[in-house]
XYZ file of C-alpha atoms in Angstrom:
778
model
C 0.000 0.000 0.000
C 2.842 2.360 0.789
C 4.427 1.933 -2.591
C 1.127 2.435 -4.458
C 0.421 5.829 -2.850
C 3.497 7.608 -4.291
C 2.706 6.220 -7.741
C -0.809 7.531 -7.537
C 0.472 10.852 -6.306
C 2.935 11.082 -9.181
C 0.137 10.259 -11.635
C -2.084 12.920 -10.111
C 0.673 15.509 -10.239
C 1.386 14.612 -13.838
C -2.291 14.925 -14.697
C -2.560 18.217 -12.892
C 0.564 19.483 -14.611
C -0.803 18.440 -17.991
C -4.105 20.126 -17.261
C -2.301 23.305 -16.235
C -0.210 23.199 -19.402
C -3.349 22.723 -21.485
C -5.027 25.607 -19.697
C -1.921 27.746 -20.139
C -1.802 26.872 -23.824
C -5.489 27.684 -24.174
C -4.923 30.982 -22.359
C -2.066 31.822 -24.696
C -4.167 30.937 -27.725
C -7.104 32.938 -26.405
C -5.440 35.981 -24.908
C -2.110 36.431 -26.624
C -2.393 39.415 -28.954
C -2.722 38.716 -32.674
C -0.515 40.700 -35.063
C -1.895 44.197 -35.694
C -1.436 43.606 -39.413
C -4.348 41.151 -39.304
C -6.715 44.106 -39.015
C -4.558 47.001 -40.154
C -3.038 47.209 -43.596
C -3.223 49.852 -46.320
C -5.506 49.050 -49.228
C -5.499 50.399 -52.723
C -8.766 52.082 -53.689
C -10.723 50.417 -56.471
C -13.760 52.036 -58.081
C -16.110 49.747 -60.010
C -18.919 50.449 -62.445
C -22.474 49.169 -62.078
C -21.449 45.777 -63.558
C -18.487 45.365 -61.226
C -15.811 46.391 -63.748
C -12.927 48.688 -62.725
C -13.228 52.353 -63.623
C -10.192 53.675 -61.792
C -7.841 52.712 -58.980
C -5.302 54.330 -56.686
C -2.328 52.402 -55.303
C -2.054 51.809 -51.537
C 0.065 54.010 -49.310
C 2.847 51.391 -49.268
C 2.848 51.398 -53.104
C 1.257 47.958 -53.363
C -1.689 47.008 -55.510
C -3.612 45.451 -52.636
C -7.376 45.605 -52.938
C -9.999 44.983 -50.297
C -10.324 41.268 -49.425
C -12.810 39.097 -51.225
C -15.801 38.037 -49.153
C -15.216 34.355 -49.919
C -12.960 32.362 -52.203
C -14.335 31.305 -55.592
C -14.780 27.552 -55.721
C -12.239 26.930 -58.509
C -9.509 28.925 -56.834
C -10.292 27.381 -53.423
C -9.929 23.858 -54.765
C -6.788 24.699 -56.694
C -5.164 26.430 -53.708
C -5.857 23.657 -51.194
C -4.771 20.978 -53.653
C -1.475 22.727 -54.371
C -0.575 24.084 -50.927
C -2.258 22.107 -48.159
C -4.419 19.062 -48.948
C -5.133 18.336 -45.275
C -6.025 21.974 -44.593
C -9.539 21.108 -43.408
C -8.300 18.612 -40.812
C -5.177 19.974 -39.081
C -5.213 22.620 -36.300
C -2.837 24.945 -38.142
C 0.248 22.746 -37.944
C 0.432 19.477 -39.880
C 2.773 16.972 -38.134
C 2.786 14.700 -41.186
C 3.880 17.554 -43.439
C 6.624 18.553 -40.984
C 7.885 14.947 -40.780
C 7.866 14.629 -44.557
C 9.754 17.909 -44.899
C 12.344 16.816 -42.327
C 13.026 13.589 -44.231
C 13.273 15.449 -47.552
C 15.632 18.059 -46.120
C 17.836 15.360 -44.530
C 18.119 13.507 -47.812
C 18.930 16.674 -49.769
C 21.346 18.000 -47.206
C 19.645 21.370 -47.383
C 16.231 22.909 -46.838
C 14.022 21.916 -49.756
C 10.661 21.866 -47.959
C 9.326 23.680 -44.950
C 6.211 21.664 -44.274
C 4.205 24.854 -43.874
C 0.437 24.753 -43.897
C -1.677 27.529 -45.429
C -2.277 28.791 -41.905
C 1.476 28.912 -41.246
C 1.979 30.762 -44.542
C -0.633 33.281 -43.420
C 1.240 33.610 -40.106
C 4.474 34.338 -41.991
C 2.736 36.973 -44.151
C 1.305 38.612 -41.031
C 4.831 38.763 -39.575
C 6.220 40.361 -42.750
C 7.976 37.202 -43.979
C 10.784 36.879 -41.353
C 13.955 34.748 -41.927
C 13.236 31.035 -42.101
C 15.104 29.917 -38.982
C 13.968 27.240 -36.529
C 13.100 29.858 -33.943
C 11.020 31.821 -36.423
C 9.445 28.571 -37.585
C 8.375 27.855 -34.012
C 6.854 31.321 -33.631
C 5.123 30.816 -36.972
C 3.662 27.502 -35.785
C 2.435 29.059 -32.533
C 0.781 31.909 -34.408
C -0.810 29.415 -36.803
C -2.375 27.591 -33.856
C -3.586 30.896 -32.508
C -5.118 31.857 -35.868
C -6.937 28.538 -36.067
C -8.228 29.193 -32.550
C -9.735 32.551 -33.507
C -10.655 32.174 -37.186
C -12.709 29.748 -39.199
C -11.124 27.774 -42.027
C -12.918 29.958 -44.560
C -11.652 33.128 -42.875
C -8.094 31.821 -42.926
C -8.341 31.100 -46.652
C -9.696 34.584 -47.355
C -6.998 36.235 -45.233
C -4.255 34.260 -46.975
C -5.599 34.915 -50.486
C -5.879 38.633 -49.731
C -2.214 38.850 -48.630
C -0.443 36.409 -50.908
C 2.225 37.917 -53.224
C 1.427 37.572 -56.908
C 4.462 39.206 -58.440
C 5.923 42.703 -58.282
C 3.685 44.950 -56.213
C 0.539 42.938 -56.888
C -0.804 41.582 -53.609
C -3.954 39.591 -53.032
C -6.324 37.585 -55.169
C -8.559 40.470 -56.253
C -5.667 42.604 -57.487
C -4.083 39.651 -59.292
C -7.336 38.678 -61.029
C -7.865 42.199 -62.371
C -4.239 42.972 -63.244
C -3.528 39.653 -65.007
C -6.923 38.586 -66.372
C -9.062 41.750 -66.293
C -11.907 40.059 -64.499
C -13.106 39.558 -60.913
C -11.938 36.461 -58.993
C -15.327 34.772 -59.249
C -15.048 34.792 -63.051
C -11.667 32.969 -63.226
C -11.326 29.897 -65.428
C -9.690 26.667 -64.233
C -6.398 27.603 -65.881
C -6.456 31.081 -64.346
C -7.386 29.768 -60.894
C -4.598 27.175 -61.060
C -2.025 29.745 -62.123
C -2.929 32.056 -59.241
C -2.775 29.086 -56.855
C 0.835 28.277 -57.797
C 2.089 31.831 -58.401
C 2.715 32.868 -54.741
C 5.141 29.945 -54.540
C 7.294 31.636 -57.242
C 5.812 35.114 -57.831
C 8.712 36.396 -59.921
C 7.899 33.931 -62.727
C 4.943 36.036 -63.852
C 7.140 38.749 -65.332
C 8.372 38.632 -68.931
C 12.000 37.603 -69.259
C 11.761 35.131 -66.414
C 11.347 31.347 -66.777
C 7.670 31.635 -67.581
C 7.562 28.152 -69.047
C 8.353 26.802 -65.560
C 5.276 28.705 -64.379
C 3.227 27.089 -67.160
C 4.540 23.664 -66.160
C 3.572 24.210 -62.516
C 0.103 25.344 -63.574
C -0.398 22.355 -65.884
C 0.773 19.855 -63.251
C -1.785 21.278 -60.827
C -4.491 21.033 -63.492
C -3.632 17.364 -64.015
C -3.879 16.727 -60.266
C -7.258 18.454 -60.229
C -8.307 16.268 -63.169
C -7.226 13.208 -61.227
C -9.323 14.332 -58.265
C -12.363 14.710 -60.493
C -12.587 18.478 -60.266
C -12.545 18.876 -64.077
C -12.993 16.520 -66.983
C -10.618 15.672 -69.832
C -12.032 18.305 -72.181
C -11.735 21.012 -69.539
C -8.147 19.931 -68.871
C -7.226 20.090 -72.554
C -8.764 23.545 -72.994
C -7.208 24.829 -69.778
C -3.728 23.839 -70.878
C -4.206 25.758 -74.137
C -4.819 29.041 -72.342
C -1.801 31.380 -72.640
C 0.020 32.798 -69.691
C -1.230 36.285 -68.787
C 0.557 39.578 -68.926
C 0.253 42.498 -66.550
C -2.555 44.882 -67.555
C -2.704 48.475 -66.491
C -5.793 49.227 -64.464
C -8.158 51.646 -66.285
C -8.345 55.317 -65.419
C -11.762 56.203 -66.815
C -12.978 58.382 -63.936
C -9.941 59.512 -61.925
C -11.493 62.756 -60.695
C -14.582 60.973 -59.383
C -12.289 58.523 -57.603
C -10.527 61.466 -55.977
C -13.832 62.916 -54.818
C -15.325 59.681 -53.509
C -12.170 58.559 -51.722
C -11.347 61.921 -50.141
C -10.850 61.457 -46.428
C -10.446 57.677 -46.631
C -13.395 55.354 -46.253
C -14.341 52.303 -48.257
C -11.480 51.006 -50.443
C -14.020 49.296 -52.727
C -16.344 51.841 -54.351
C -19.226 50.434 -56.370
C -20.748 53.155 -58.509
C -23.778 53.414 -60.767
C -21.597 54.390 -63.748
C -21.580 52.391 -66.977
C -17.959 51.664 -67.909
C -18.641 51.313 -71.637
C -20.575 54.590 -71.750
C -17.916 56.299 -69.655
C -15.245 55.261 -72.165
C -17.237 56.449 -75.180
C -18.151 59.771 -73.576
C -14.487 60.228 -72.699
C -13.549 59.672 -76.357
C -16.084 62.302 -77.426
C -14.802 64.746 -74.824
C -11.210 64.171 -75.966
C -12.165 64.921 -79.561
C -14.019 68.098 -78.642
C -11.281 69.032 -76.187
C -8.648 69.031 -78.896
C -10.795 71.388 -80.977
C -11.566 73.694 -78.072
C -7.960 73.710 -76.902
C -7.024 75.557 -80.063
C -9.598 78.215 -79.099
C -8.191 78.752 -75.620
C -10.700 76.472 -73.832
C -8.715 73.784 -72.018
C -11.095 71.998 -69.623
C -14.297 70.017 -70.061
C -16.591 68.197 -67.640
C -19.530 65.921 -68.479
C -22.211 64.258 -66.336
C -24.786 61.795 -67.710
C -27.744 60.743 -65.549
C -30.336 58.080 -66.313
C -33.398 59.885 -65.001
C -35.551 56.744 -65.057
C -33.806 55.551 -61.911
C -31.931 58.810 -61.154
C -28.488 57.211 -61.244
C -25.309 58.687 -62.689
C -24.118 56.731 -65.744
C -21.066 58.775 -66.783
C -18.948 61.294 -64.916
C -16.014 63.119 -66.444
C -14.830 65.416 -63.705
C -12.160 67.119 -65.805
C -10.939 66.395 -69.329
C -7.954 68.660 -69.821
C -6.085 69.736 -72.954
C -3.156 72.013 -72.325
C -0.656 72.556 -69.543
C -1.789 70.447 -66.580
C -0.320 72.757 -63.955
C -1.819 75.900 -65.479
C -5.341 74.608 -66.057
C -5.771 72.325 -63.047
C -6.084 68.830 -64.521
C -6.215 67.269 -61.041
C -9.328 69.231 -60.002
C -12.775 67.618 -60.115
C -14.426 70.544 -61.887
C -17.778 68.752 -62.155
C -18.000 68.952 -58.372
C -16.602 72.470 -57.936
C -18.744 75.639 -57.825
C -18.667 77.759 -60.976
C -20.689 80.768 -62.102
C -24.042 79.404 -63.260
C -24.692 81.712 -66.206
C -28.283 81.306 -67.396
C -28.888 77.697 -66.371
C -31.011 78.719 -63.370
C -33.603 80.453 -65.573
C -35.692 77.290 -66.150
C -35.908 76.756 -62.401
C -37.209 80.291 -61.881
C -39.694 79.731 -64.722
C -41.043 76.530 -63.150
C -41.274 78.052 -59.686
C -43.038 81.154 -61.073
C -45.571 78.929 -62.860
C -46.365 77.132 -59.624
C -46.595 80.413 -57.716
C -49.156 81.840 -60.159
C -46.827 84.661 -61.192
C -46.952 83.768 -64.902
C -48.488 81.396 -67.411
C -46.409 80.096 -70.337
C -47.744 82.748 -72.751
C -47.763 85.672 -70.318
C -45.974 88.686 -71.758
C -42.960 89.834 -69.741
C -41.478 93.301 -70.385
C -38.202 93.377 -72.313
C -36.976 96.936 -72.432
C -34.176 99.039 -70.920
C -34.261 98.350 -67.186
C -32.478 99.709 -64.139
C -32.879 98.527 -60.567
C -30.760 100.484 -58.123
C -27.968 100.969 -60.625
C -28.140 97.405 -61.979
C -29.001 97.388 -65.711
C -29.230 93.888 -67.221
C -28.778 93.422 -70.956
C -29.765 90.661 -73.340
C -26.981 88.724 -75.008
C -27.765 90.306 -78.390
C -28.063 93.781 -76.763
C -31.523 94.204 -78.281
C -34.971 94.650 -76.730
C -38.297 93.173 -77.790
C -40.645 95.311 -75.746
C -42.637 92.367 -74.438
C -42.130 88.643 -74.988
C -44.079 85.516 -73.937
C -42.561 83.884 -70.863
C -41.874 80.558 -72.628
C -40.119 82.345 -75.495
C -38.072 84.470 -73.103
C -36.885 81.238 -71.479
C -36.149 79.430 -74.739
C -34.229 82.436 -76.084
C -32.521 82.951 -72.712
C -33.371 86.648 -72.534
C -31.771 88.311 -69.532
C -33.998 91.343 -69.058
C -37.276 89.349 -68.790
C -35.547 86.902 -66.420
C -34.456 89.707 -64.099
C -37.913 91.292 -64.185
C -39.485 87.907 -63.420
C -37.085 87.349 -60.525
C -37.973 90.747 -59.088
C -41.656 89.816 -59.185
C -41.058 86.350 -57.723
C -38.626 87.558 -55.032
C -34.883 87.076 -54.695
C -35.075 85.659 -51.168
C -37.843 83.285 -52.164
C -35.890 82.057 -55.193
C -32.741 81.676 -53.087
C -34.587 79.482 -50.580
C -36.146 77.347 -53.303
C -32.795 76.795 -55.027
C -31.442 75.408 -51.780
C -34.512 73.191 -51.480
C -33.867 71.966 -55.035
C -30.435 70.766 -53.942
C -28.024 73.648 -54.557
C -25.724 73.443 -51.546
C -23.267 75.941 -53.024
C -25.271 79.094 -52.214
C -23.193 80.140 -49.236
C -24.095 83.844 -49.252
C -27.379 85.408 -48.115
C -29.936 86.245 -50.788
C -29.378 89.993 -50.595
C -25.719 89.513 -51.494
C -26.697 87.852 -54.772
C -29.498 90.249 -55.583
C -31.050 90.168 -59.030
C -27.845 88.718 -60.510
C -28.825 85.412 -58.899
C -30.568 84.296 -62.099
C -27.871 85.531 -64.499
C -24.747 83.862 -63.163
C -24.224 85.672 -59.898
C -24.671 82.340 -58.108
C -22.272 79.412 -57.766
C -23.270 75.898 -58.805
C -21.641 72.594 -59.662
C -22.212 70.672 -62.872
C -23.075 67.549 -60.916
C -25.739 69.235 -58.794
C -27.274 71.234 -61.639
C -27.441 68.215 -63.948
C -29.047 66.311 -61.084
C -31.651 69.056 -60.620
C -32.491 68.971 -64.340
C -32.763 65.168 -64.134
C -35.137 65.460 -61.189
C -37.095 68.092 -63.117
C -37.910 65.691 -65.952
C -38.415 62.774 -63.554
C -40.940 64.889 -61.649
C -42.682 65.899 -64.860
C -42.899 62.254 -65.897
C -43.465 60.314 -62.677
C -44.693 62.973 -60.267
C -41.790 62.326 -57.901
C -38.005 62.496 -57.958
C -35.566 61.280 -55.324
C -32.049 62.758 -55.240
C -29.597 61.445 -57.820
C -27.091 58.824 -56.651
C -23.716 57.739 -58.004
C -22.936 54.910 -55.544
C -24.569 51.509 -56.066
C -26.640 50.161 -53.224
C -27.194 53.597 -51.701
C -30.785 54.698 -51.235
C -30.830 58.497 -50.997
C -33.074 60.160 -48.486
C -36.212 61.236 -50.315
C -36.883 64.957 -50.304
C -39.840 66.886 -51.786
C -39.130 68.584 -55.101
C -40.248 72.230 -54.986
C -41.484 72.275 -58.611
C -44.755 70.459 -59.293
C -45.035 67.802 -62.043
C -47.200 70.127 -64.141
C -44.822 73.084 -63.880
C -41.845 70.800 -64.542
C -43.377 69.475 -67.759
C -44.328 72.970 -68.954
C -40.758 74.123 -68.296
C -39.288 71.272 -70.320
C -41.833 71.869 -73.065
C -40.623 75.470 -73.363
C -37.019 74.302 -73.585
C -37.534 71.823 -76.416
C -39.623 73.757 -78.921
C -37.580 76.829 -79.777
C -34.121 76.880 -81.378
C -31.430 78.581 -79.359
C -29.513 81.569 -80.731
C -26.318 80.439 -82.428
C -27.361 76.787 -82.616
C -30.103 76.828 -85.238
C -28.170 74.554 -87.608
C -27.367 71.928 -84.964
C -30.859 72.122 -83.506
C -32.528 71.464 -86.842
C -30.354 68.384 -87.257
C -31.196 66.986 -83.836
C -34.810 67.954 -83.298
C -35.872 65.694 -86.188
C -34.061 62.684 -84.705
C -34.968 63.072 -81.052
C -36.661 65.681 -78.858
C -34.319 67.303 -76.362
C -35.205 69.944 -73.781
C -32.014 71.869 -73.127
C -30.544 75.089 -71.859
C -27.226 76.793 -72.392
C -25.487 79.384 -70.286
C -22.404 81.575 -70.358
C -21.014 83.303 -67.293
C -20.038 86.950 -67.122
C -16.484 87.426 -68.355
C -16.571 84.349 -70.643
C -15.251 81.980 -67.982
C -17.910 79.252 -67.860
C -19.976 77.683 -70.633
C -22.864 75.337 -69.834
C -25.239 73.067 -71.711
C -27.708 70.850 -69.842
C -30.533 68.931 -71.473
C -32.812 65.904 -71.246
C -34.307 63.479 -73.705
C -36.804 60.788 -72.763
C -34.264 58.806 -70.732
C -31.051 60.696 -70.041
C -30.005 64.085 -68.745
C -26.628 65.326 -69.981
C -24.689 68.216 -68.482
C -21.562 69.746 -70.034
C -19.305 72.452 -68.648
C -16.458 74.032 -70.638
C -13.897 76.642 -69.666
C -10.517 76.921 -68.009
C -9.884 75.405 -64.624
C -7.876 78.416 -63.498
C -10.701 80.838 -64.333
C -8.946 82.323 -67.339
C -11.491 83.762 -69.828
C -11.639 82.593 -73.432
C -12.794 84.962 -76.200
C -14.704 82.242 -78.076
C -16.358 80.706 -75.013
C -20.140 80.337 -75.110
C -22.686 77.795 -74.006
C -24.245 77.415 -77.447
C -20.985 77.229 -79.400
C -18.664 75.555 -76.880
C -20.623 73.231 -74.584
C -23.748 72.440 -76.647
C -22.005 70.590 -79.532
C -20.506 68.078 -77.097
C -23.836 67.690 -75.314
C -25.631 67.002 -78.607
C -22.971 64.465 -79.609
C -23.457 62.671 -76.295
C -27.197 62.490 -76.988
C -26.451 61.029 -80.419
C -24.326 58.426 -78.680
C -27.119 57.629 -76.228
C -29.790 57.370 -78.926
C -33.360 58.694 -79.003
C -36.005 58.078 -76.374
C -39.699 59.096 -76.392
C -40.257 62.359 -74.570
C -42.666 62.175 -71.601
C -46.297 62.925 -72.307
C -47.885 65.820 -70.413
C -49.022 64.795 -66.902
C -52.651 65.708 -67.453
C -53.596 64.879 -63.864
C -51.232 67.658 -62.741
C -52.330 70.248 -65.318
C -55.451 72.289 -65.873
C -56.815 74.298 -68.783
C -57.341 78.047 -68.570
C -58.645 80.607 -71.059
C -56.100 83.301 -71.902
C -55.836 86.133 -74.369
C -54.114 85.008 -77.524
C -51.875 88.072 -77.734
C -50.669 88.570 -74.150
C -51.251 85.264 -72.307
C -53.175 86.804 -69.397
C -56.580 85.520 -68.324
C -59.236 86.487 -70.844
C -61.669 89.058 -69.514
C -64.073 89.034 -72.422
C -62.199 91.773 -74.323
C -59.722 89.735 -76.361
C -59.526 86.781 -78.750
C -59.011 83.851 -76.365
C -57.359 80.447 -76.519
C -56.918 77.488 -74.162
C -53.612 77.138 -72.318
C -52.190 74.675 -69.792
C -51.265 75.671 -66.250
C -50.034 73.739 -63.176
C -52.981 72.189 -61.395
C -52.515 73.990 -58.088
C -51.266 77.321 -59.384
C -53.465 80.367 -58.811
C -52.749 82.761 -61.644
C -55.514 85.370 -61.312
C -54.407 88.350 -63.394
C -56.914 89.352 -66.033
C -55.361 90.953 -69.107
C -54.151 94.519 -68.406
C -53.399 95.120 -72.083
C -56.869 95.240 -73.606
C -59.030 98.338 -73.584
C -62.438 99.068 -74.930
C -62.152 102.244 -76.977
C -64.838 104.313 -78.731
C -64.257 105.584 -82.274
C -66.081 107.898 -84.596
C -66.674 107.254 -88.259
C -63.145 108.428 -89.132
C -61.483 106.071 -86.670
C -60.565 108.768 -84.118
C -61.075 108.255 -80.400
C -64.071 109.956 -78.862
C -66.100 109.876 -75.670
C -69.663 110.649 -74.626
C -68.988 114.321 -73.915
C -67.912 115.064 -77.495
C -69.787 112.474 -79.555
C -73.292 111.108 -79.480
C -73.514 107.422 -78.631
C -75.299 106.722 -81.893
C -72.344 108.124 -83.813
C -69.632 106.019 -82.194
C -68.709 102.357 -82.285
C -66.717 100.341 -79.738
C -63.734 98.131 -80.287
C -61.447 96.085 -78.013
C -57.807 97.113 -78.537
C -54.540 95.393 -77.605
C -52.431 98.146 -75.990
C -48.972 97.844 -74.467
C -47.384 100.571 -72.318
C -45.594 103.118 -74.533
C -42.021 101.903 -73.878
C -42.938 98.269 -74.448
C -44.993 99.138 -77.494
C -42.146 101.054 -79.134
C -39.809 98.023 -79.081
C -42.625 95.507 -79.673
C -43.691 97.186 -82.935
C -40.247 96.687 -84.436
C -40.750 92.908 -84.384
C -44.527 92.832 -84.747
C -45.553 95.008 -87.722
C -49.191 94.011 -87.190
C -49.271 95.828 -83.849
C -51.468 98.935 -84.053
C -51.145 101.743 -81.498
C -54.241 103.454 -80.157
C -55.800 106.030 -82.506
C -55.360 109.684 -81.593
C -58.094 111.567 -79.776
C -60.266 113.794 -81.909
C -59.263 117.403 -81.272
C -62.611 118.434 -79.741
C -62.449 115.485 -77.316
C -59.095 116.384 -75.747
C -60.553 118.278 -72.806
C -62.150 115.210 -71.297
C -59.652 112.705 -72.686
C -56.991 113.427 -70.104
C -59.432 112.618 -67.316
C -60.560 109.393 -68.984
C -57.032 108.301 -69.897
C -54.616 109.745 -67.291
C -51.671 107.547 -68.330
C -49.407 109.587 -70.630
C -48.943 108.088 -74.121
C -45.161 108.501 -73.862
C -42.259 107.053 -71.895
C -38.709 108.091 -71.071
C -36.274 105.344 -71.958
C -33.267 107.190 -70.574
C -32.497 108.169 -67.880
C -34.322 105.786 -65.539
C -36.481 107.117 -62.755
C -34.375 108.282 -59.811
C -31.172 107.484 -61.638
C -27.941 109.279 -60.928
C -26.146 110.577 -64.024
C -22.461 111.264 -64.248
C -21.784 113.798 -66.992
C -18.024 114.185 -67.549
C -16.413 117.488 -68.439
C -15.214 118.125 -71.958
C -11.614 118.961 -72.897
C -12.192 122.663 -72.458
C -13.437 122.186 -68.897
C -17.099 122.729 -69.790
C -19.530 120.110 -68.470
C -20.697 117.712 -71.163
C -24.187 116.652 -72.166
C -26.421 113.625 -71.535
C -28.743 112.450 -74.308
C -32.304 111.847 -73.114
C -34.490 109.469 -75.128
C -38.304 109.415 -75.207
C -40.845 107.335 -77.167
C -44.474 108.146 -77.957
C -47.416 105.991 -79.000
C -48.126 108.138 -82.033
C -45.479 108.353 -84.723
C -46.427 111.935 -85.654
C -46.617 113.279 -82.123
C -44.770 116.494 -81.218
C -43.042 116.790 -77.825
C -42.188 120.012 -76.017
C -39.164 119.726 -73.678
C -38.706 121.606 -70.394
C -35.880 121.359 -67.866
C -36.643 122.779 -64.405
C -39.480 124.889 -65.934
C -37.116 126.212 -68.610
C -38.331 125.573 -72.140
C -35.768 123.704 -74.287
C -37.493 123.067 -77.604
C -39.656 120.671 -79.593
C -39.063 117.291 -81.303
C -41.046 115.346 -83.892
C -40.926 111.647 -84.854
C -37.568 110.944 -83.125
C -37.518 112.289 -79.598
C -33.981 112.815 -78.285
C -32.426 115.809 -76.564
C -28.882 116.480 -75.382
C -29.154 118.156 -71.989
C -26.422 119.983 -70.105
C -27.082 120.302 -66.378
C -25.095 121.110 -63.240
C -24.753 118.646 -60.335
C -27.891 118.224 -58.258
C -31.513 117.202 -58.724
C -33.446 118.282 -61.828
C -36.906 117.780 -63.302
C -37.541 117.008 -66.945
C -41.065 117.830 -68.132
C -42.515 116.667 -71.453
C -45.797 117.859 -72.980
C -47.178 116.391 -76.207
C -49.285 118.145 -78.823
C -52.487 116.866 -77.198
C -51.582 118.230 -73.775
C -50.532 114.993 -72.090
C -47.730 115.605 -69.619
C -44.853 113.458 -68.226
C -42.309 114.371 -65.544
C -39.066 112.649 -64.571
C -36.771 113.512 -61.651
C -33.056 112.758 -62.081
C -29.818 113.627 -60.369
C -26.567 114.792 -61.931
C -23.606 113.553 -59.919
C -20.771 115.884 -59.050
C -17.121 115.567 -60.032
C-alpha cells in the first residue's frame, strides 16, 4: 500500500501538470495578442462600375496594388489552392505533423532545406509577420501563431486572409488585385487555368514577369491542373482547354474616372467603391470629350466636364470630372471641376420659370417686359443687346433673354428664389440672398455641374413620374427622399418650353437633332466668358456639359451654345433617341387666356386654351386690352364730345408706350391706339390719365455722371423718349425752362449742373410726363 500511494500521487501531479499546461496553452491561444497587421493594412482604392468592372484605382500608401479582401474564395480557386498548398487543410489545427515529418526527411536527404512543411495557416502567419527569416526559432513562432489563428478564425476566414495577402508578383498583392491585373476580371469569373495559375504563383511570384522562366510557371500550372483532373474536379475536355490558355501579362488598371475617384475617396473610407456608372458609356463619352477638347484647346478652352444621368432611376451613368487639354499645372487637370462651384450663367432660368408657374406669377404665354431696365444701378442686358418690348414667358426662357428673367425674378422675389434653389439641392449658395441680388438668375450664383445636372434630371423625372428622389452615383445607396419644390405640371411645362424653340447660335445643330430626337435643353455663359454650360434631357437621359478653363482664365470664343452644346448634342447622339414624356394631365389644368398677351381672358380679347399647373393660382386678367370708342373716321371719342349713336366700340390690344415702341419693331401688325379727336381732348386726359409717352433714358431716380469736356465745360447727356403716335410732337422743359420741340424721333442732349433736376414733357395733345433725375458731381 505504501508503494502504491506515491505512484498515484505522481500520476495525479502529472495529470494536474498536464491540465495546467493545457489551460496555459489555451490561455495563450485565447489571450495572446494577434498581429496588428491582421486588421490594419493599407488598401489600394478600387472604383467599379455598375457591372463590377474597374473604372479607376489608386495604389495603396505602401505602393502595393492590394485591394480589399474578397468576401469568400471562388470555388475553382479554393480547390486549386488547397490541392497545391495544403491538402489536409480542413483537418489539421494549423500545424500538420505529417507535413513537418515529410519535410524533415526530404531536407535530410537533400542536405539542405528543400521543404518547410508549412500549412496555409502557417503561410498566413508568416505573411502577417512580414515574412521573417526562415530559422527554426522563427518557424516555431510561426507555428504558434498558426495555432492561434486557427483558434480565432474559421477555415474559410483563414483562406480569405491568406488569399488577400499572398504575393502575386511585383507589387501585386492579393487575389482580387491579381485577377484584375492579369486577367481583367473579378476572382469569381476565373477559369480553371487562371485559378490554377494564381494558386501556384505565390510559390514563385517572380515567374509572372516577362524575361523570367515563364515556361516553368506554365509547367507548374499544368501539373496542378492534371492533379485536379485526377481528383475529379474537371474533366478531360476542360483539362485540354485549360492547358491551351496562354500565360497572362500584366494589364494596367483603367483610369476612366480619376477625378470621381478622388472625390469619392477623399478622407479615406471604403477602399471598394461600387458606382452606378456604366464603364462602356464612360469610355465612349471620354472619347467624345477628348475629340471636342482638342478642338476647343485651339480656341483657348482647355477643360471640359460631363455628367450623364439616367433619369428613369436617377443614377449617374457617366462622370467626367475634368478632361484637360493644355498645360496640366496651369489649367488644373487634377481638379474635379464637375464637383466644384462655378458661375451658373443662365442655367437657373428654367428653375425660376417653373417656380413662377407654380406660384401663379406667370403662365407660359404671359408677356414679360423686355426693355431698358435699371434697378438700383443694376441694368441687365440681353446677349444680343436688343430689346423686344414684351415677350411671352416661354419664349423668353427658350431664347434665354436676360432682361425678362431679371424682371421675373424681381416679381417672384430674390429671397424666395434663393430658398427654393437650396430646397432643389443647390448646396453651393453660401451667401445670403441679398448679397446675390437680381444677378442670382444671371450667373451671380455658384453651382456645380453635378448638382445642376441632377436638378435637371429630377425636373424631368418629376414631370414624368410625379416624384423624384435625389440622384445617386454609388450603387446600393438609397438616398433620403426629399420633396421637389417644382410640381409635375410646372416641370413638364418648363421642359416643353425648352424643347420647342431653337437657341440663338445653334439653329443649324438644332434642326439636325430635333428631327431625330426631342431634347429639352438650356445653355449658359457666365459673365467674363469663364464658364460655358449646356444641360438637357431626352426621354431617358439628362446630360450636363461644362467648358472653360480650370484656373478661371477667360476665353474669347467661349459660349454655351458654341462651346458646350455641340458636345452635349454628340453625347445624346451616342445615347440614342427616347420618347419624350407625355404631359401629366392629372397635374395640369386648362385656362382661357388672351391670344396676344397670355393673361386671363376678360371678355375683351380673342381667347385660346392654355395649360397651367394644377394647383397654381394665376388670377391676373389681361391689363393690355381696352375698350375704346371711335367715330366714323377712326378717331377716339367719348360721350362728352360724340353722341352714342355716332360712335362704335372696339377692343384694342395696348402695351405701355415703352414696351410698345420696341414691340412694334418685331410685330408690324401691332397697331397703337388712334389719336383723340381734337374736340375730345378736354375730357380725354381725365378718362385716360396715363401719358402716351415714356422716357427710356435716364431711368427714374437714376444718378447721371456727366463728364467734363476737354475745355473744362460740363458735357451733355442724351435723353431718349418714345411716344405711341409716330407723328406726335413733344415740347421739352428742364426745371421749368423751355428747351425746344421734337417730332418723330424724340432725343435731346441736356447739359445740367450737379444736383436734382426735373424734366417735363408735354405732347401736342396736352398729355404731360415728368421725370426727376440727379446729376452727380465731379
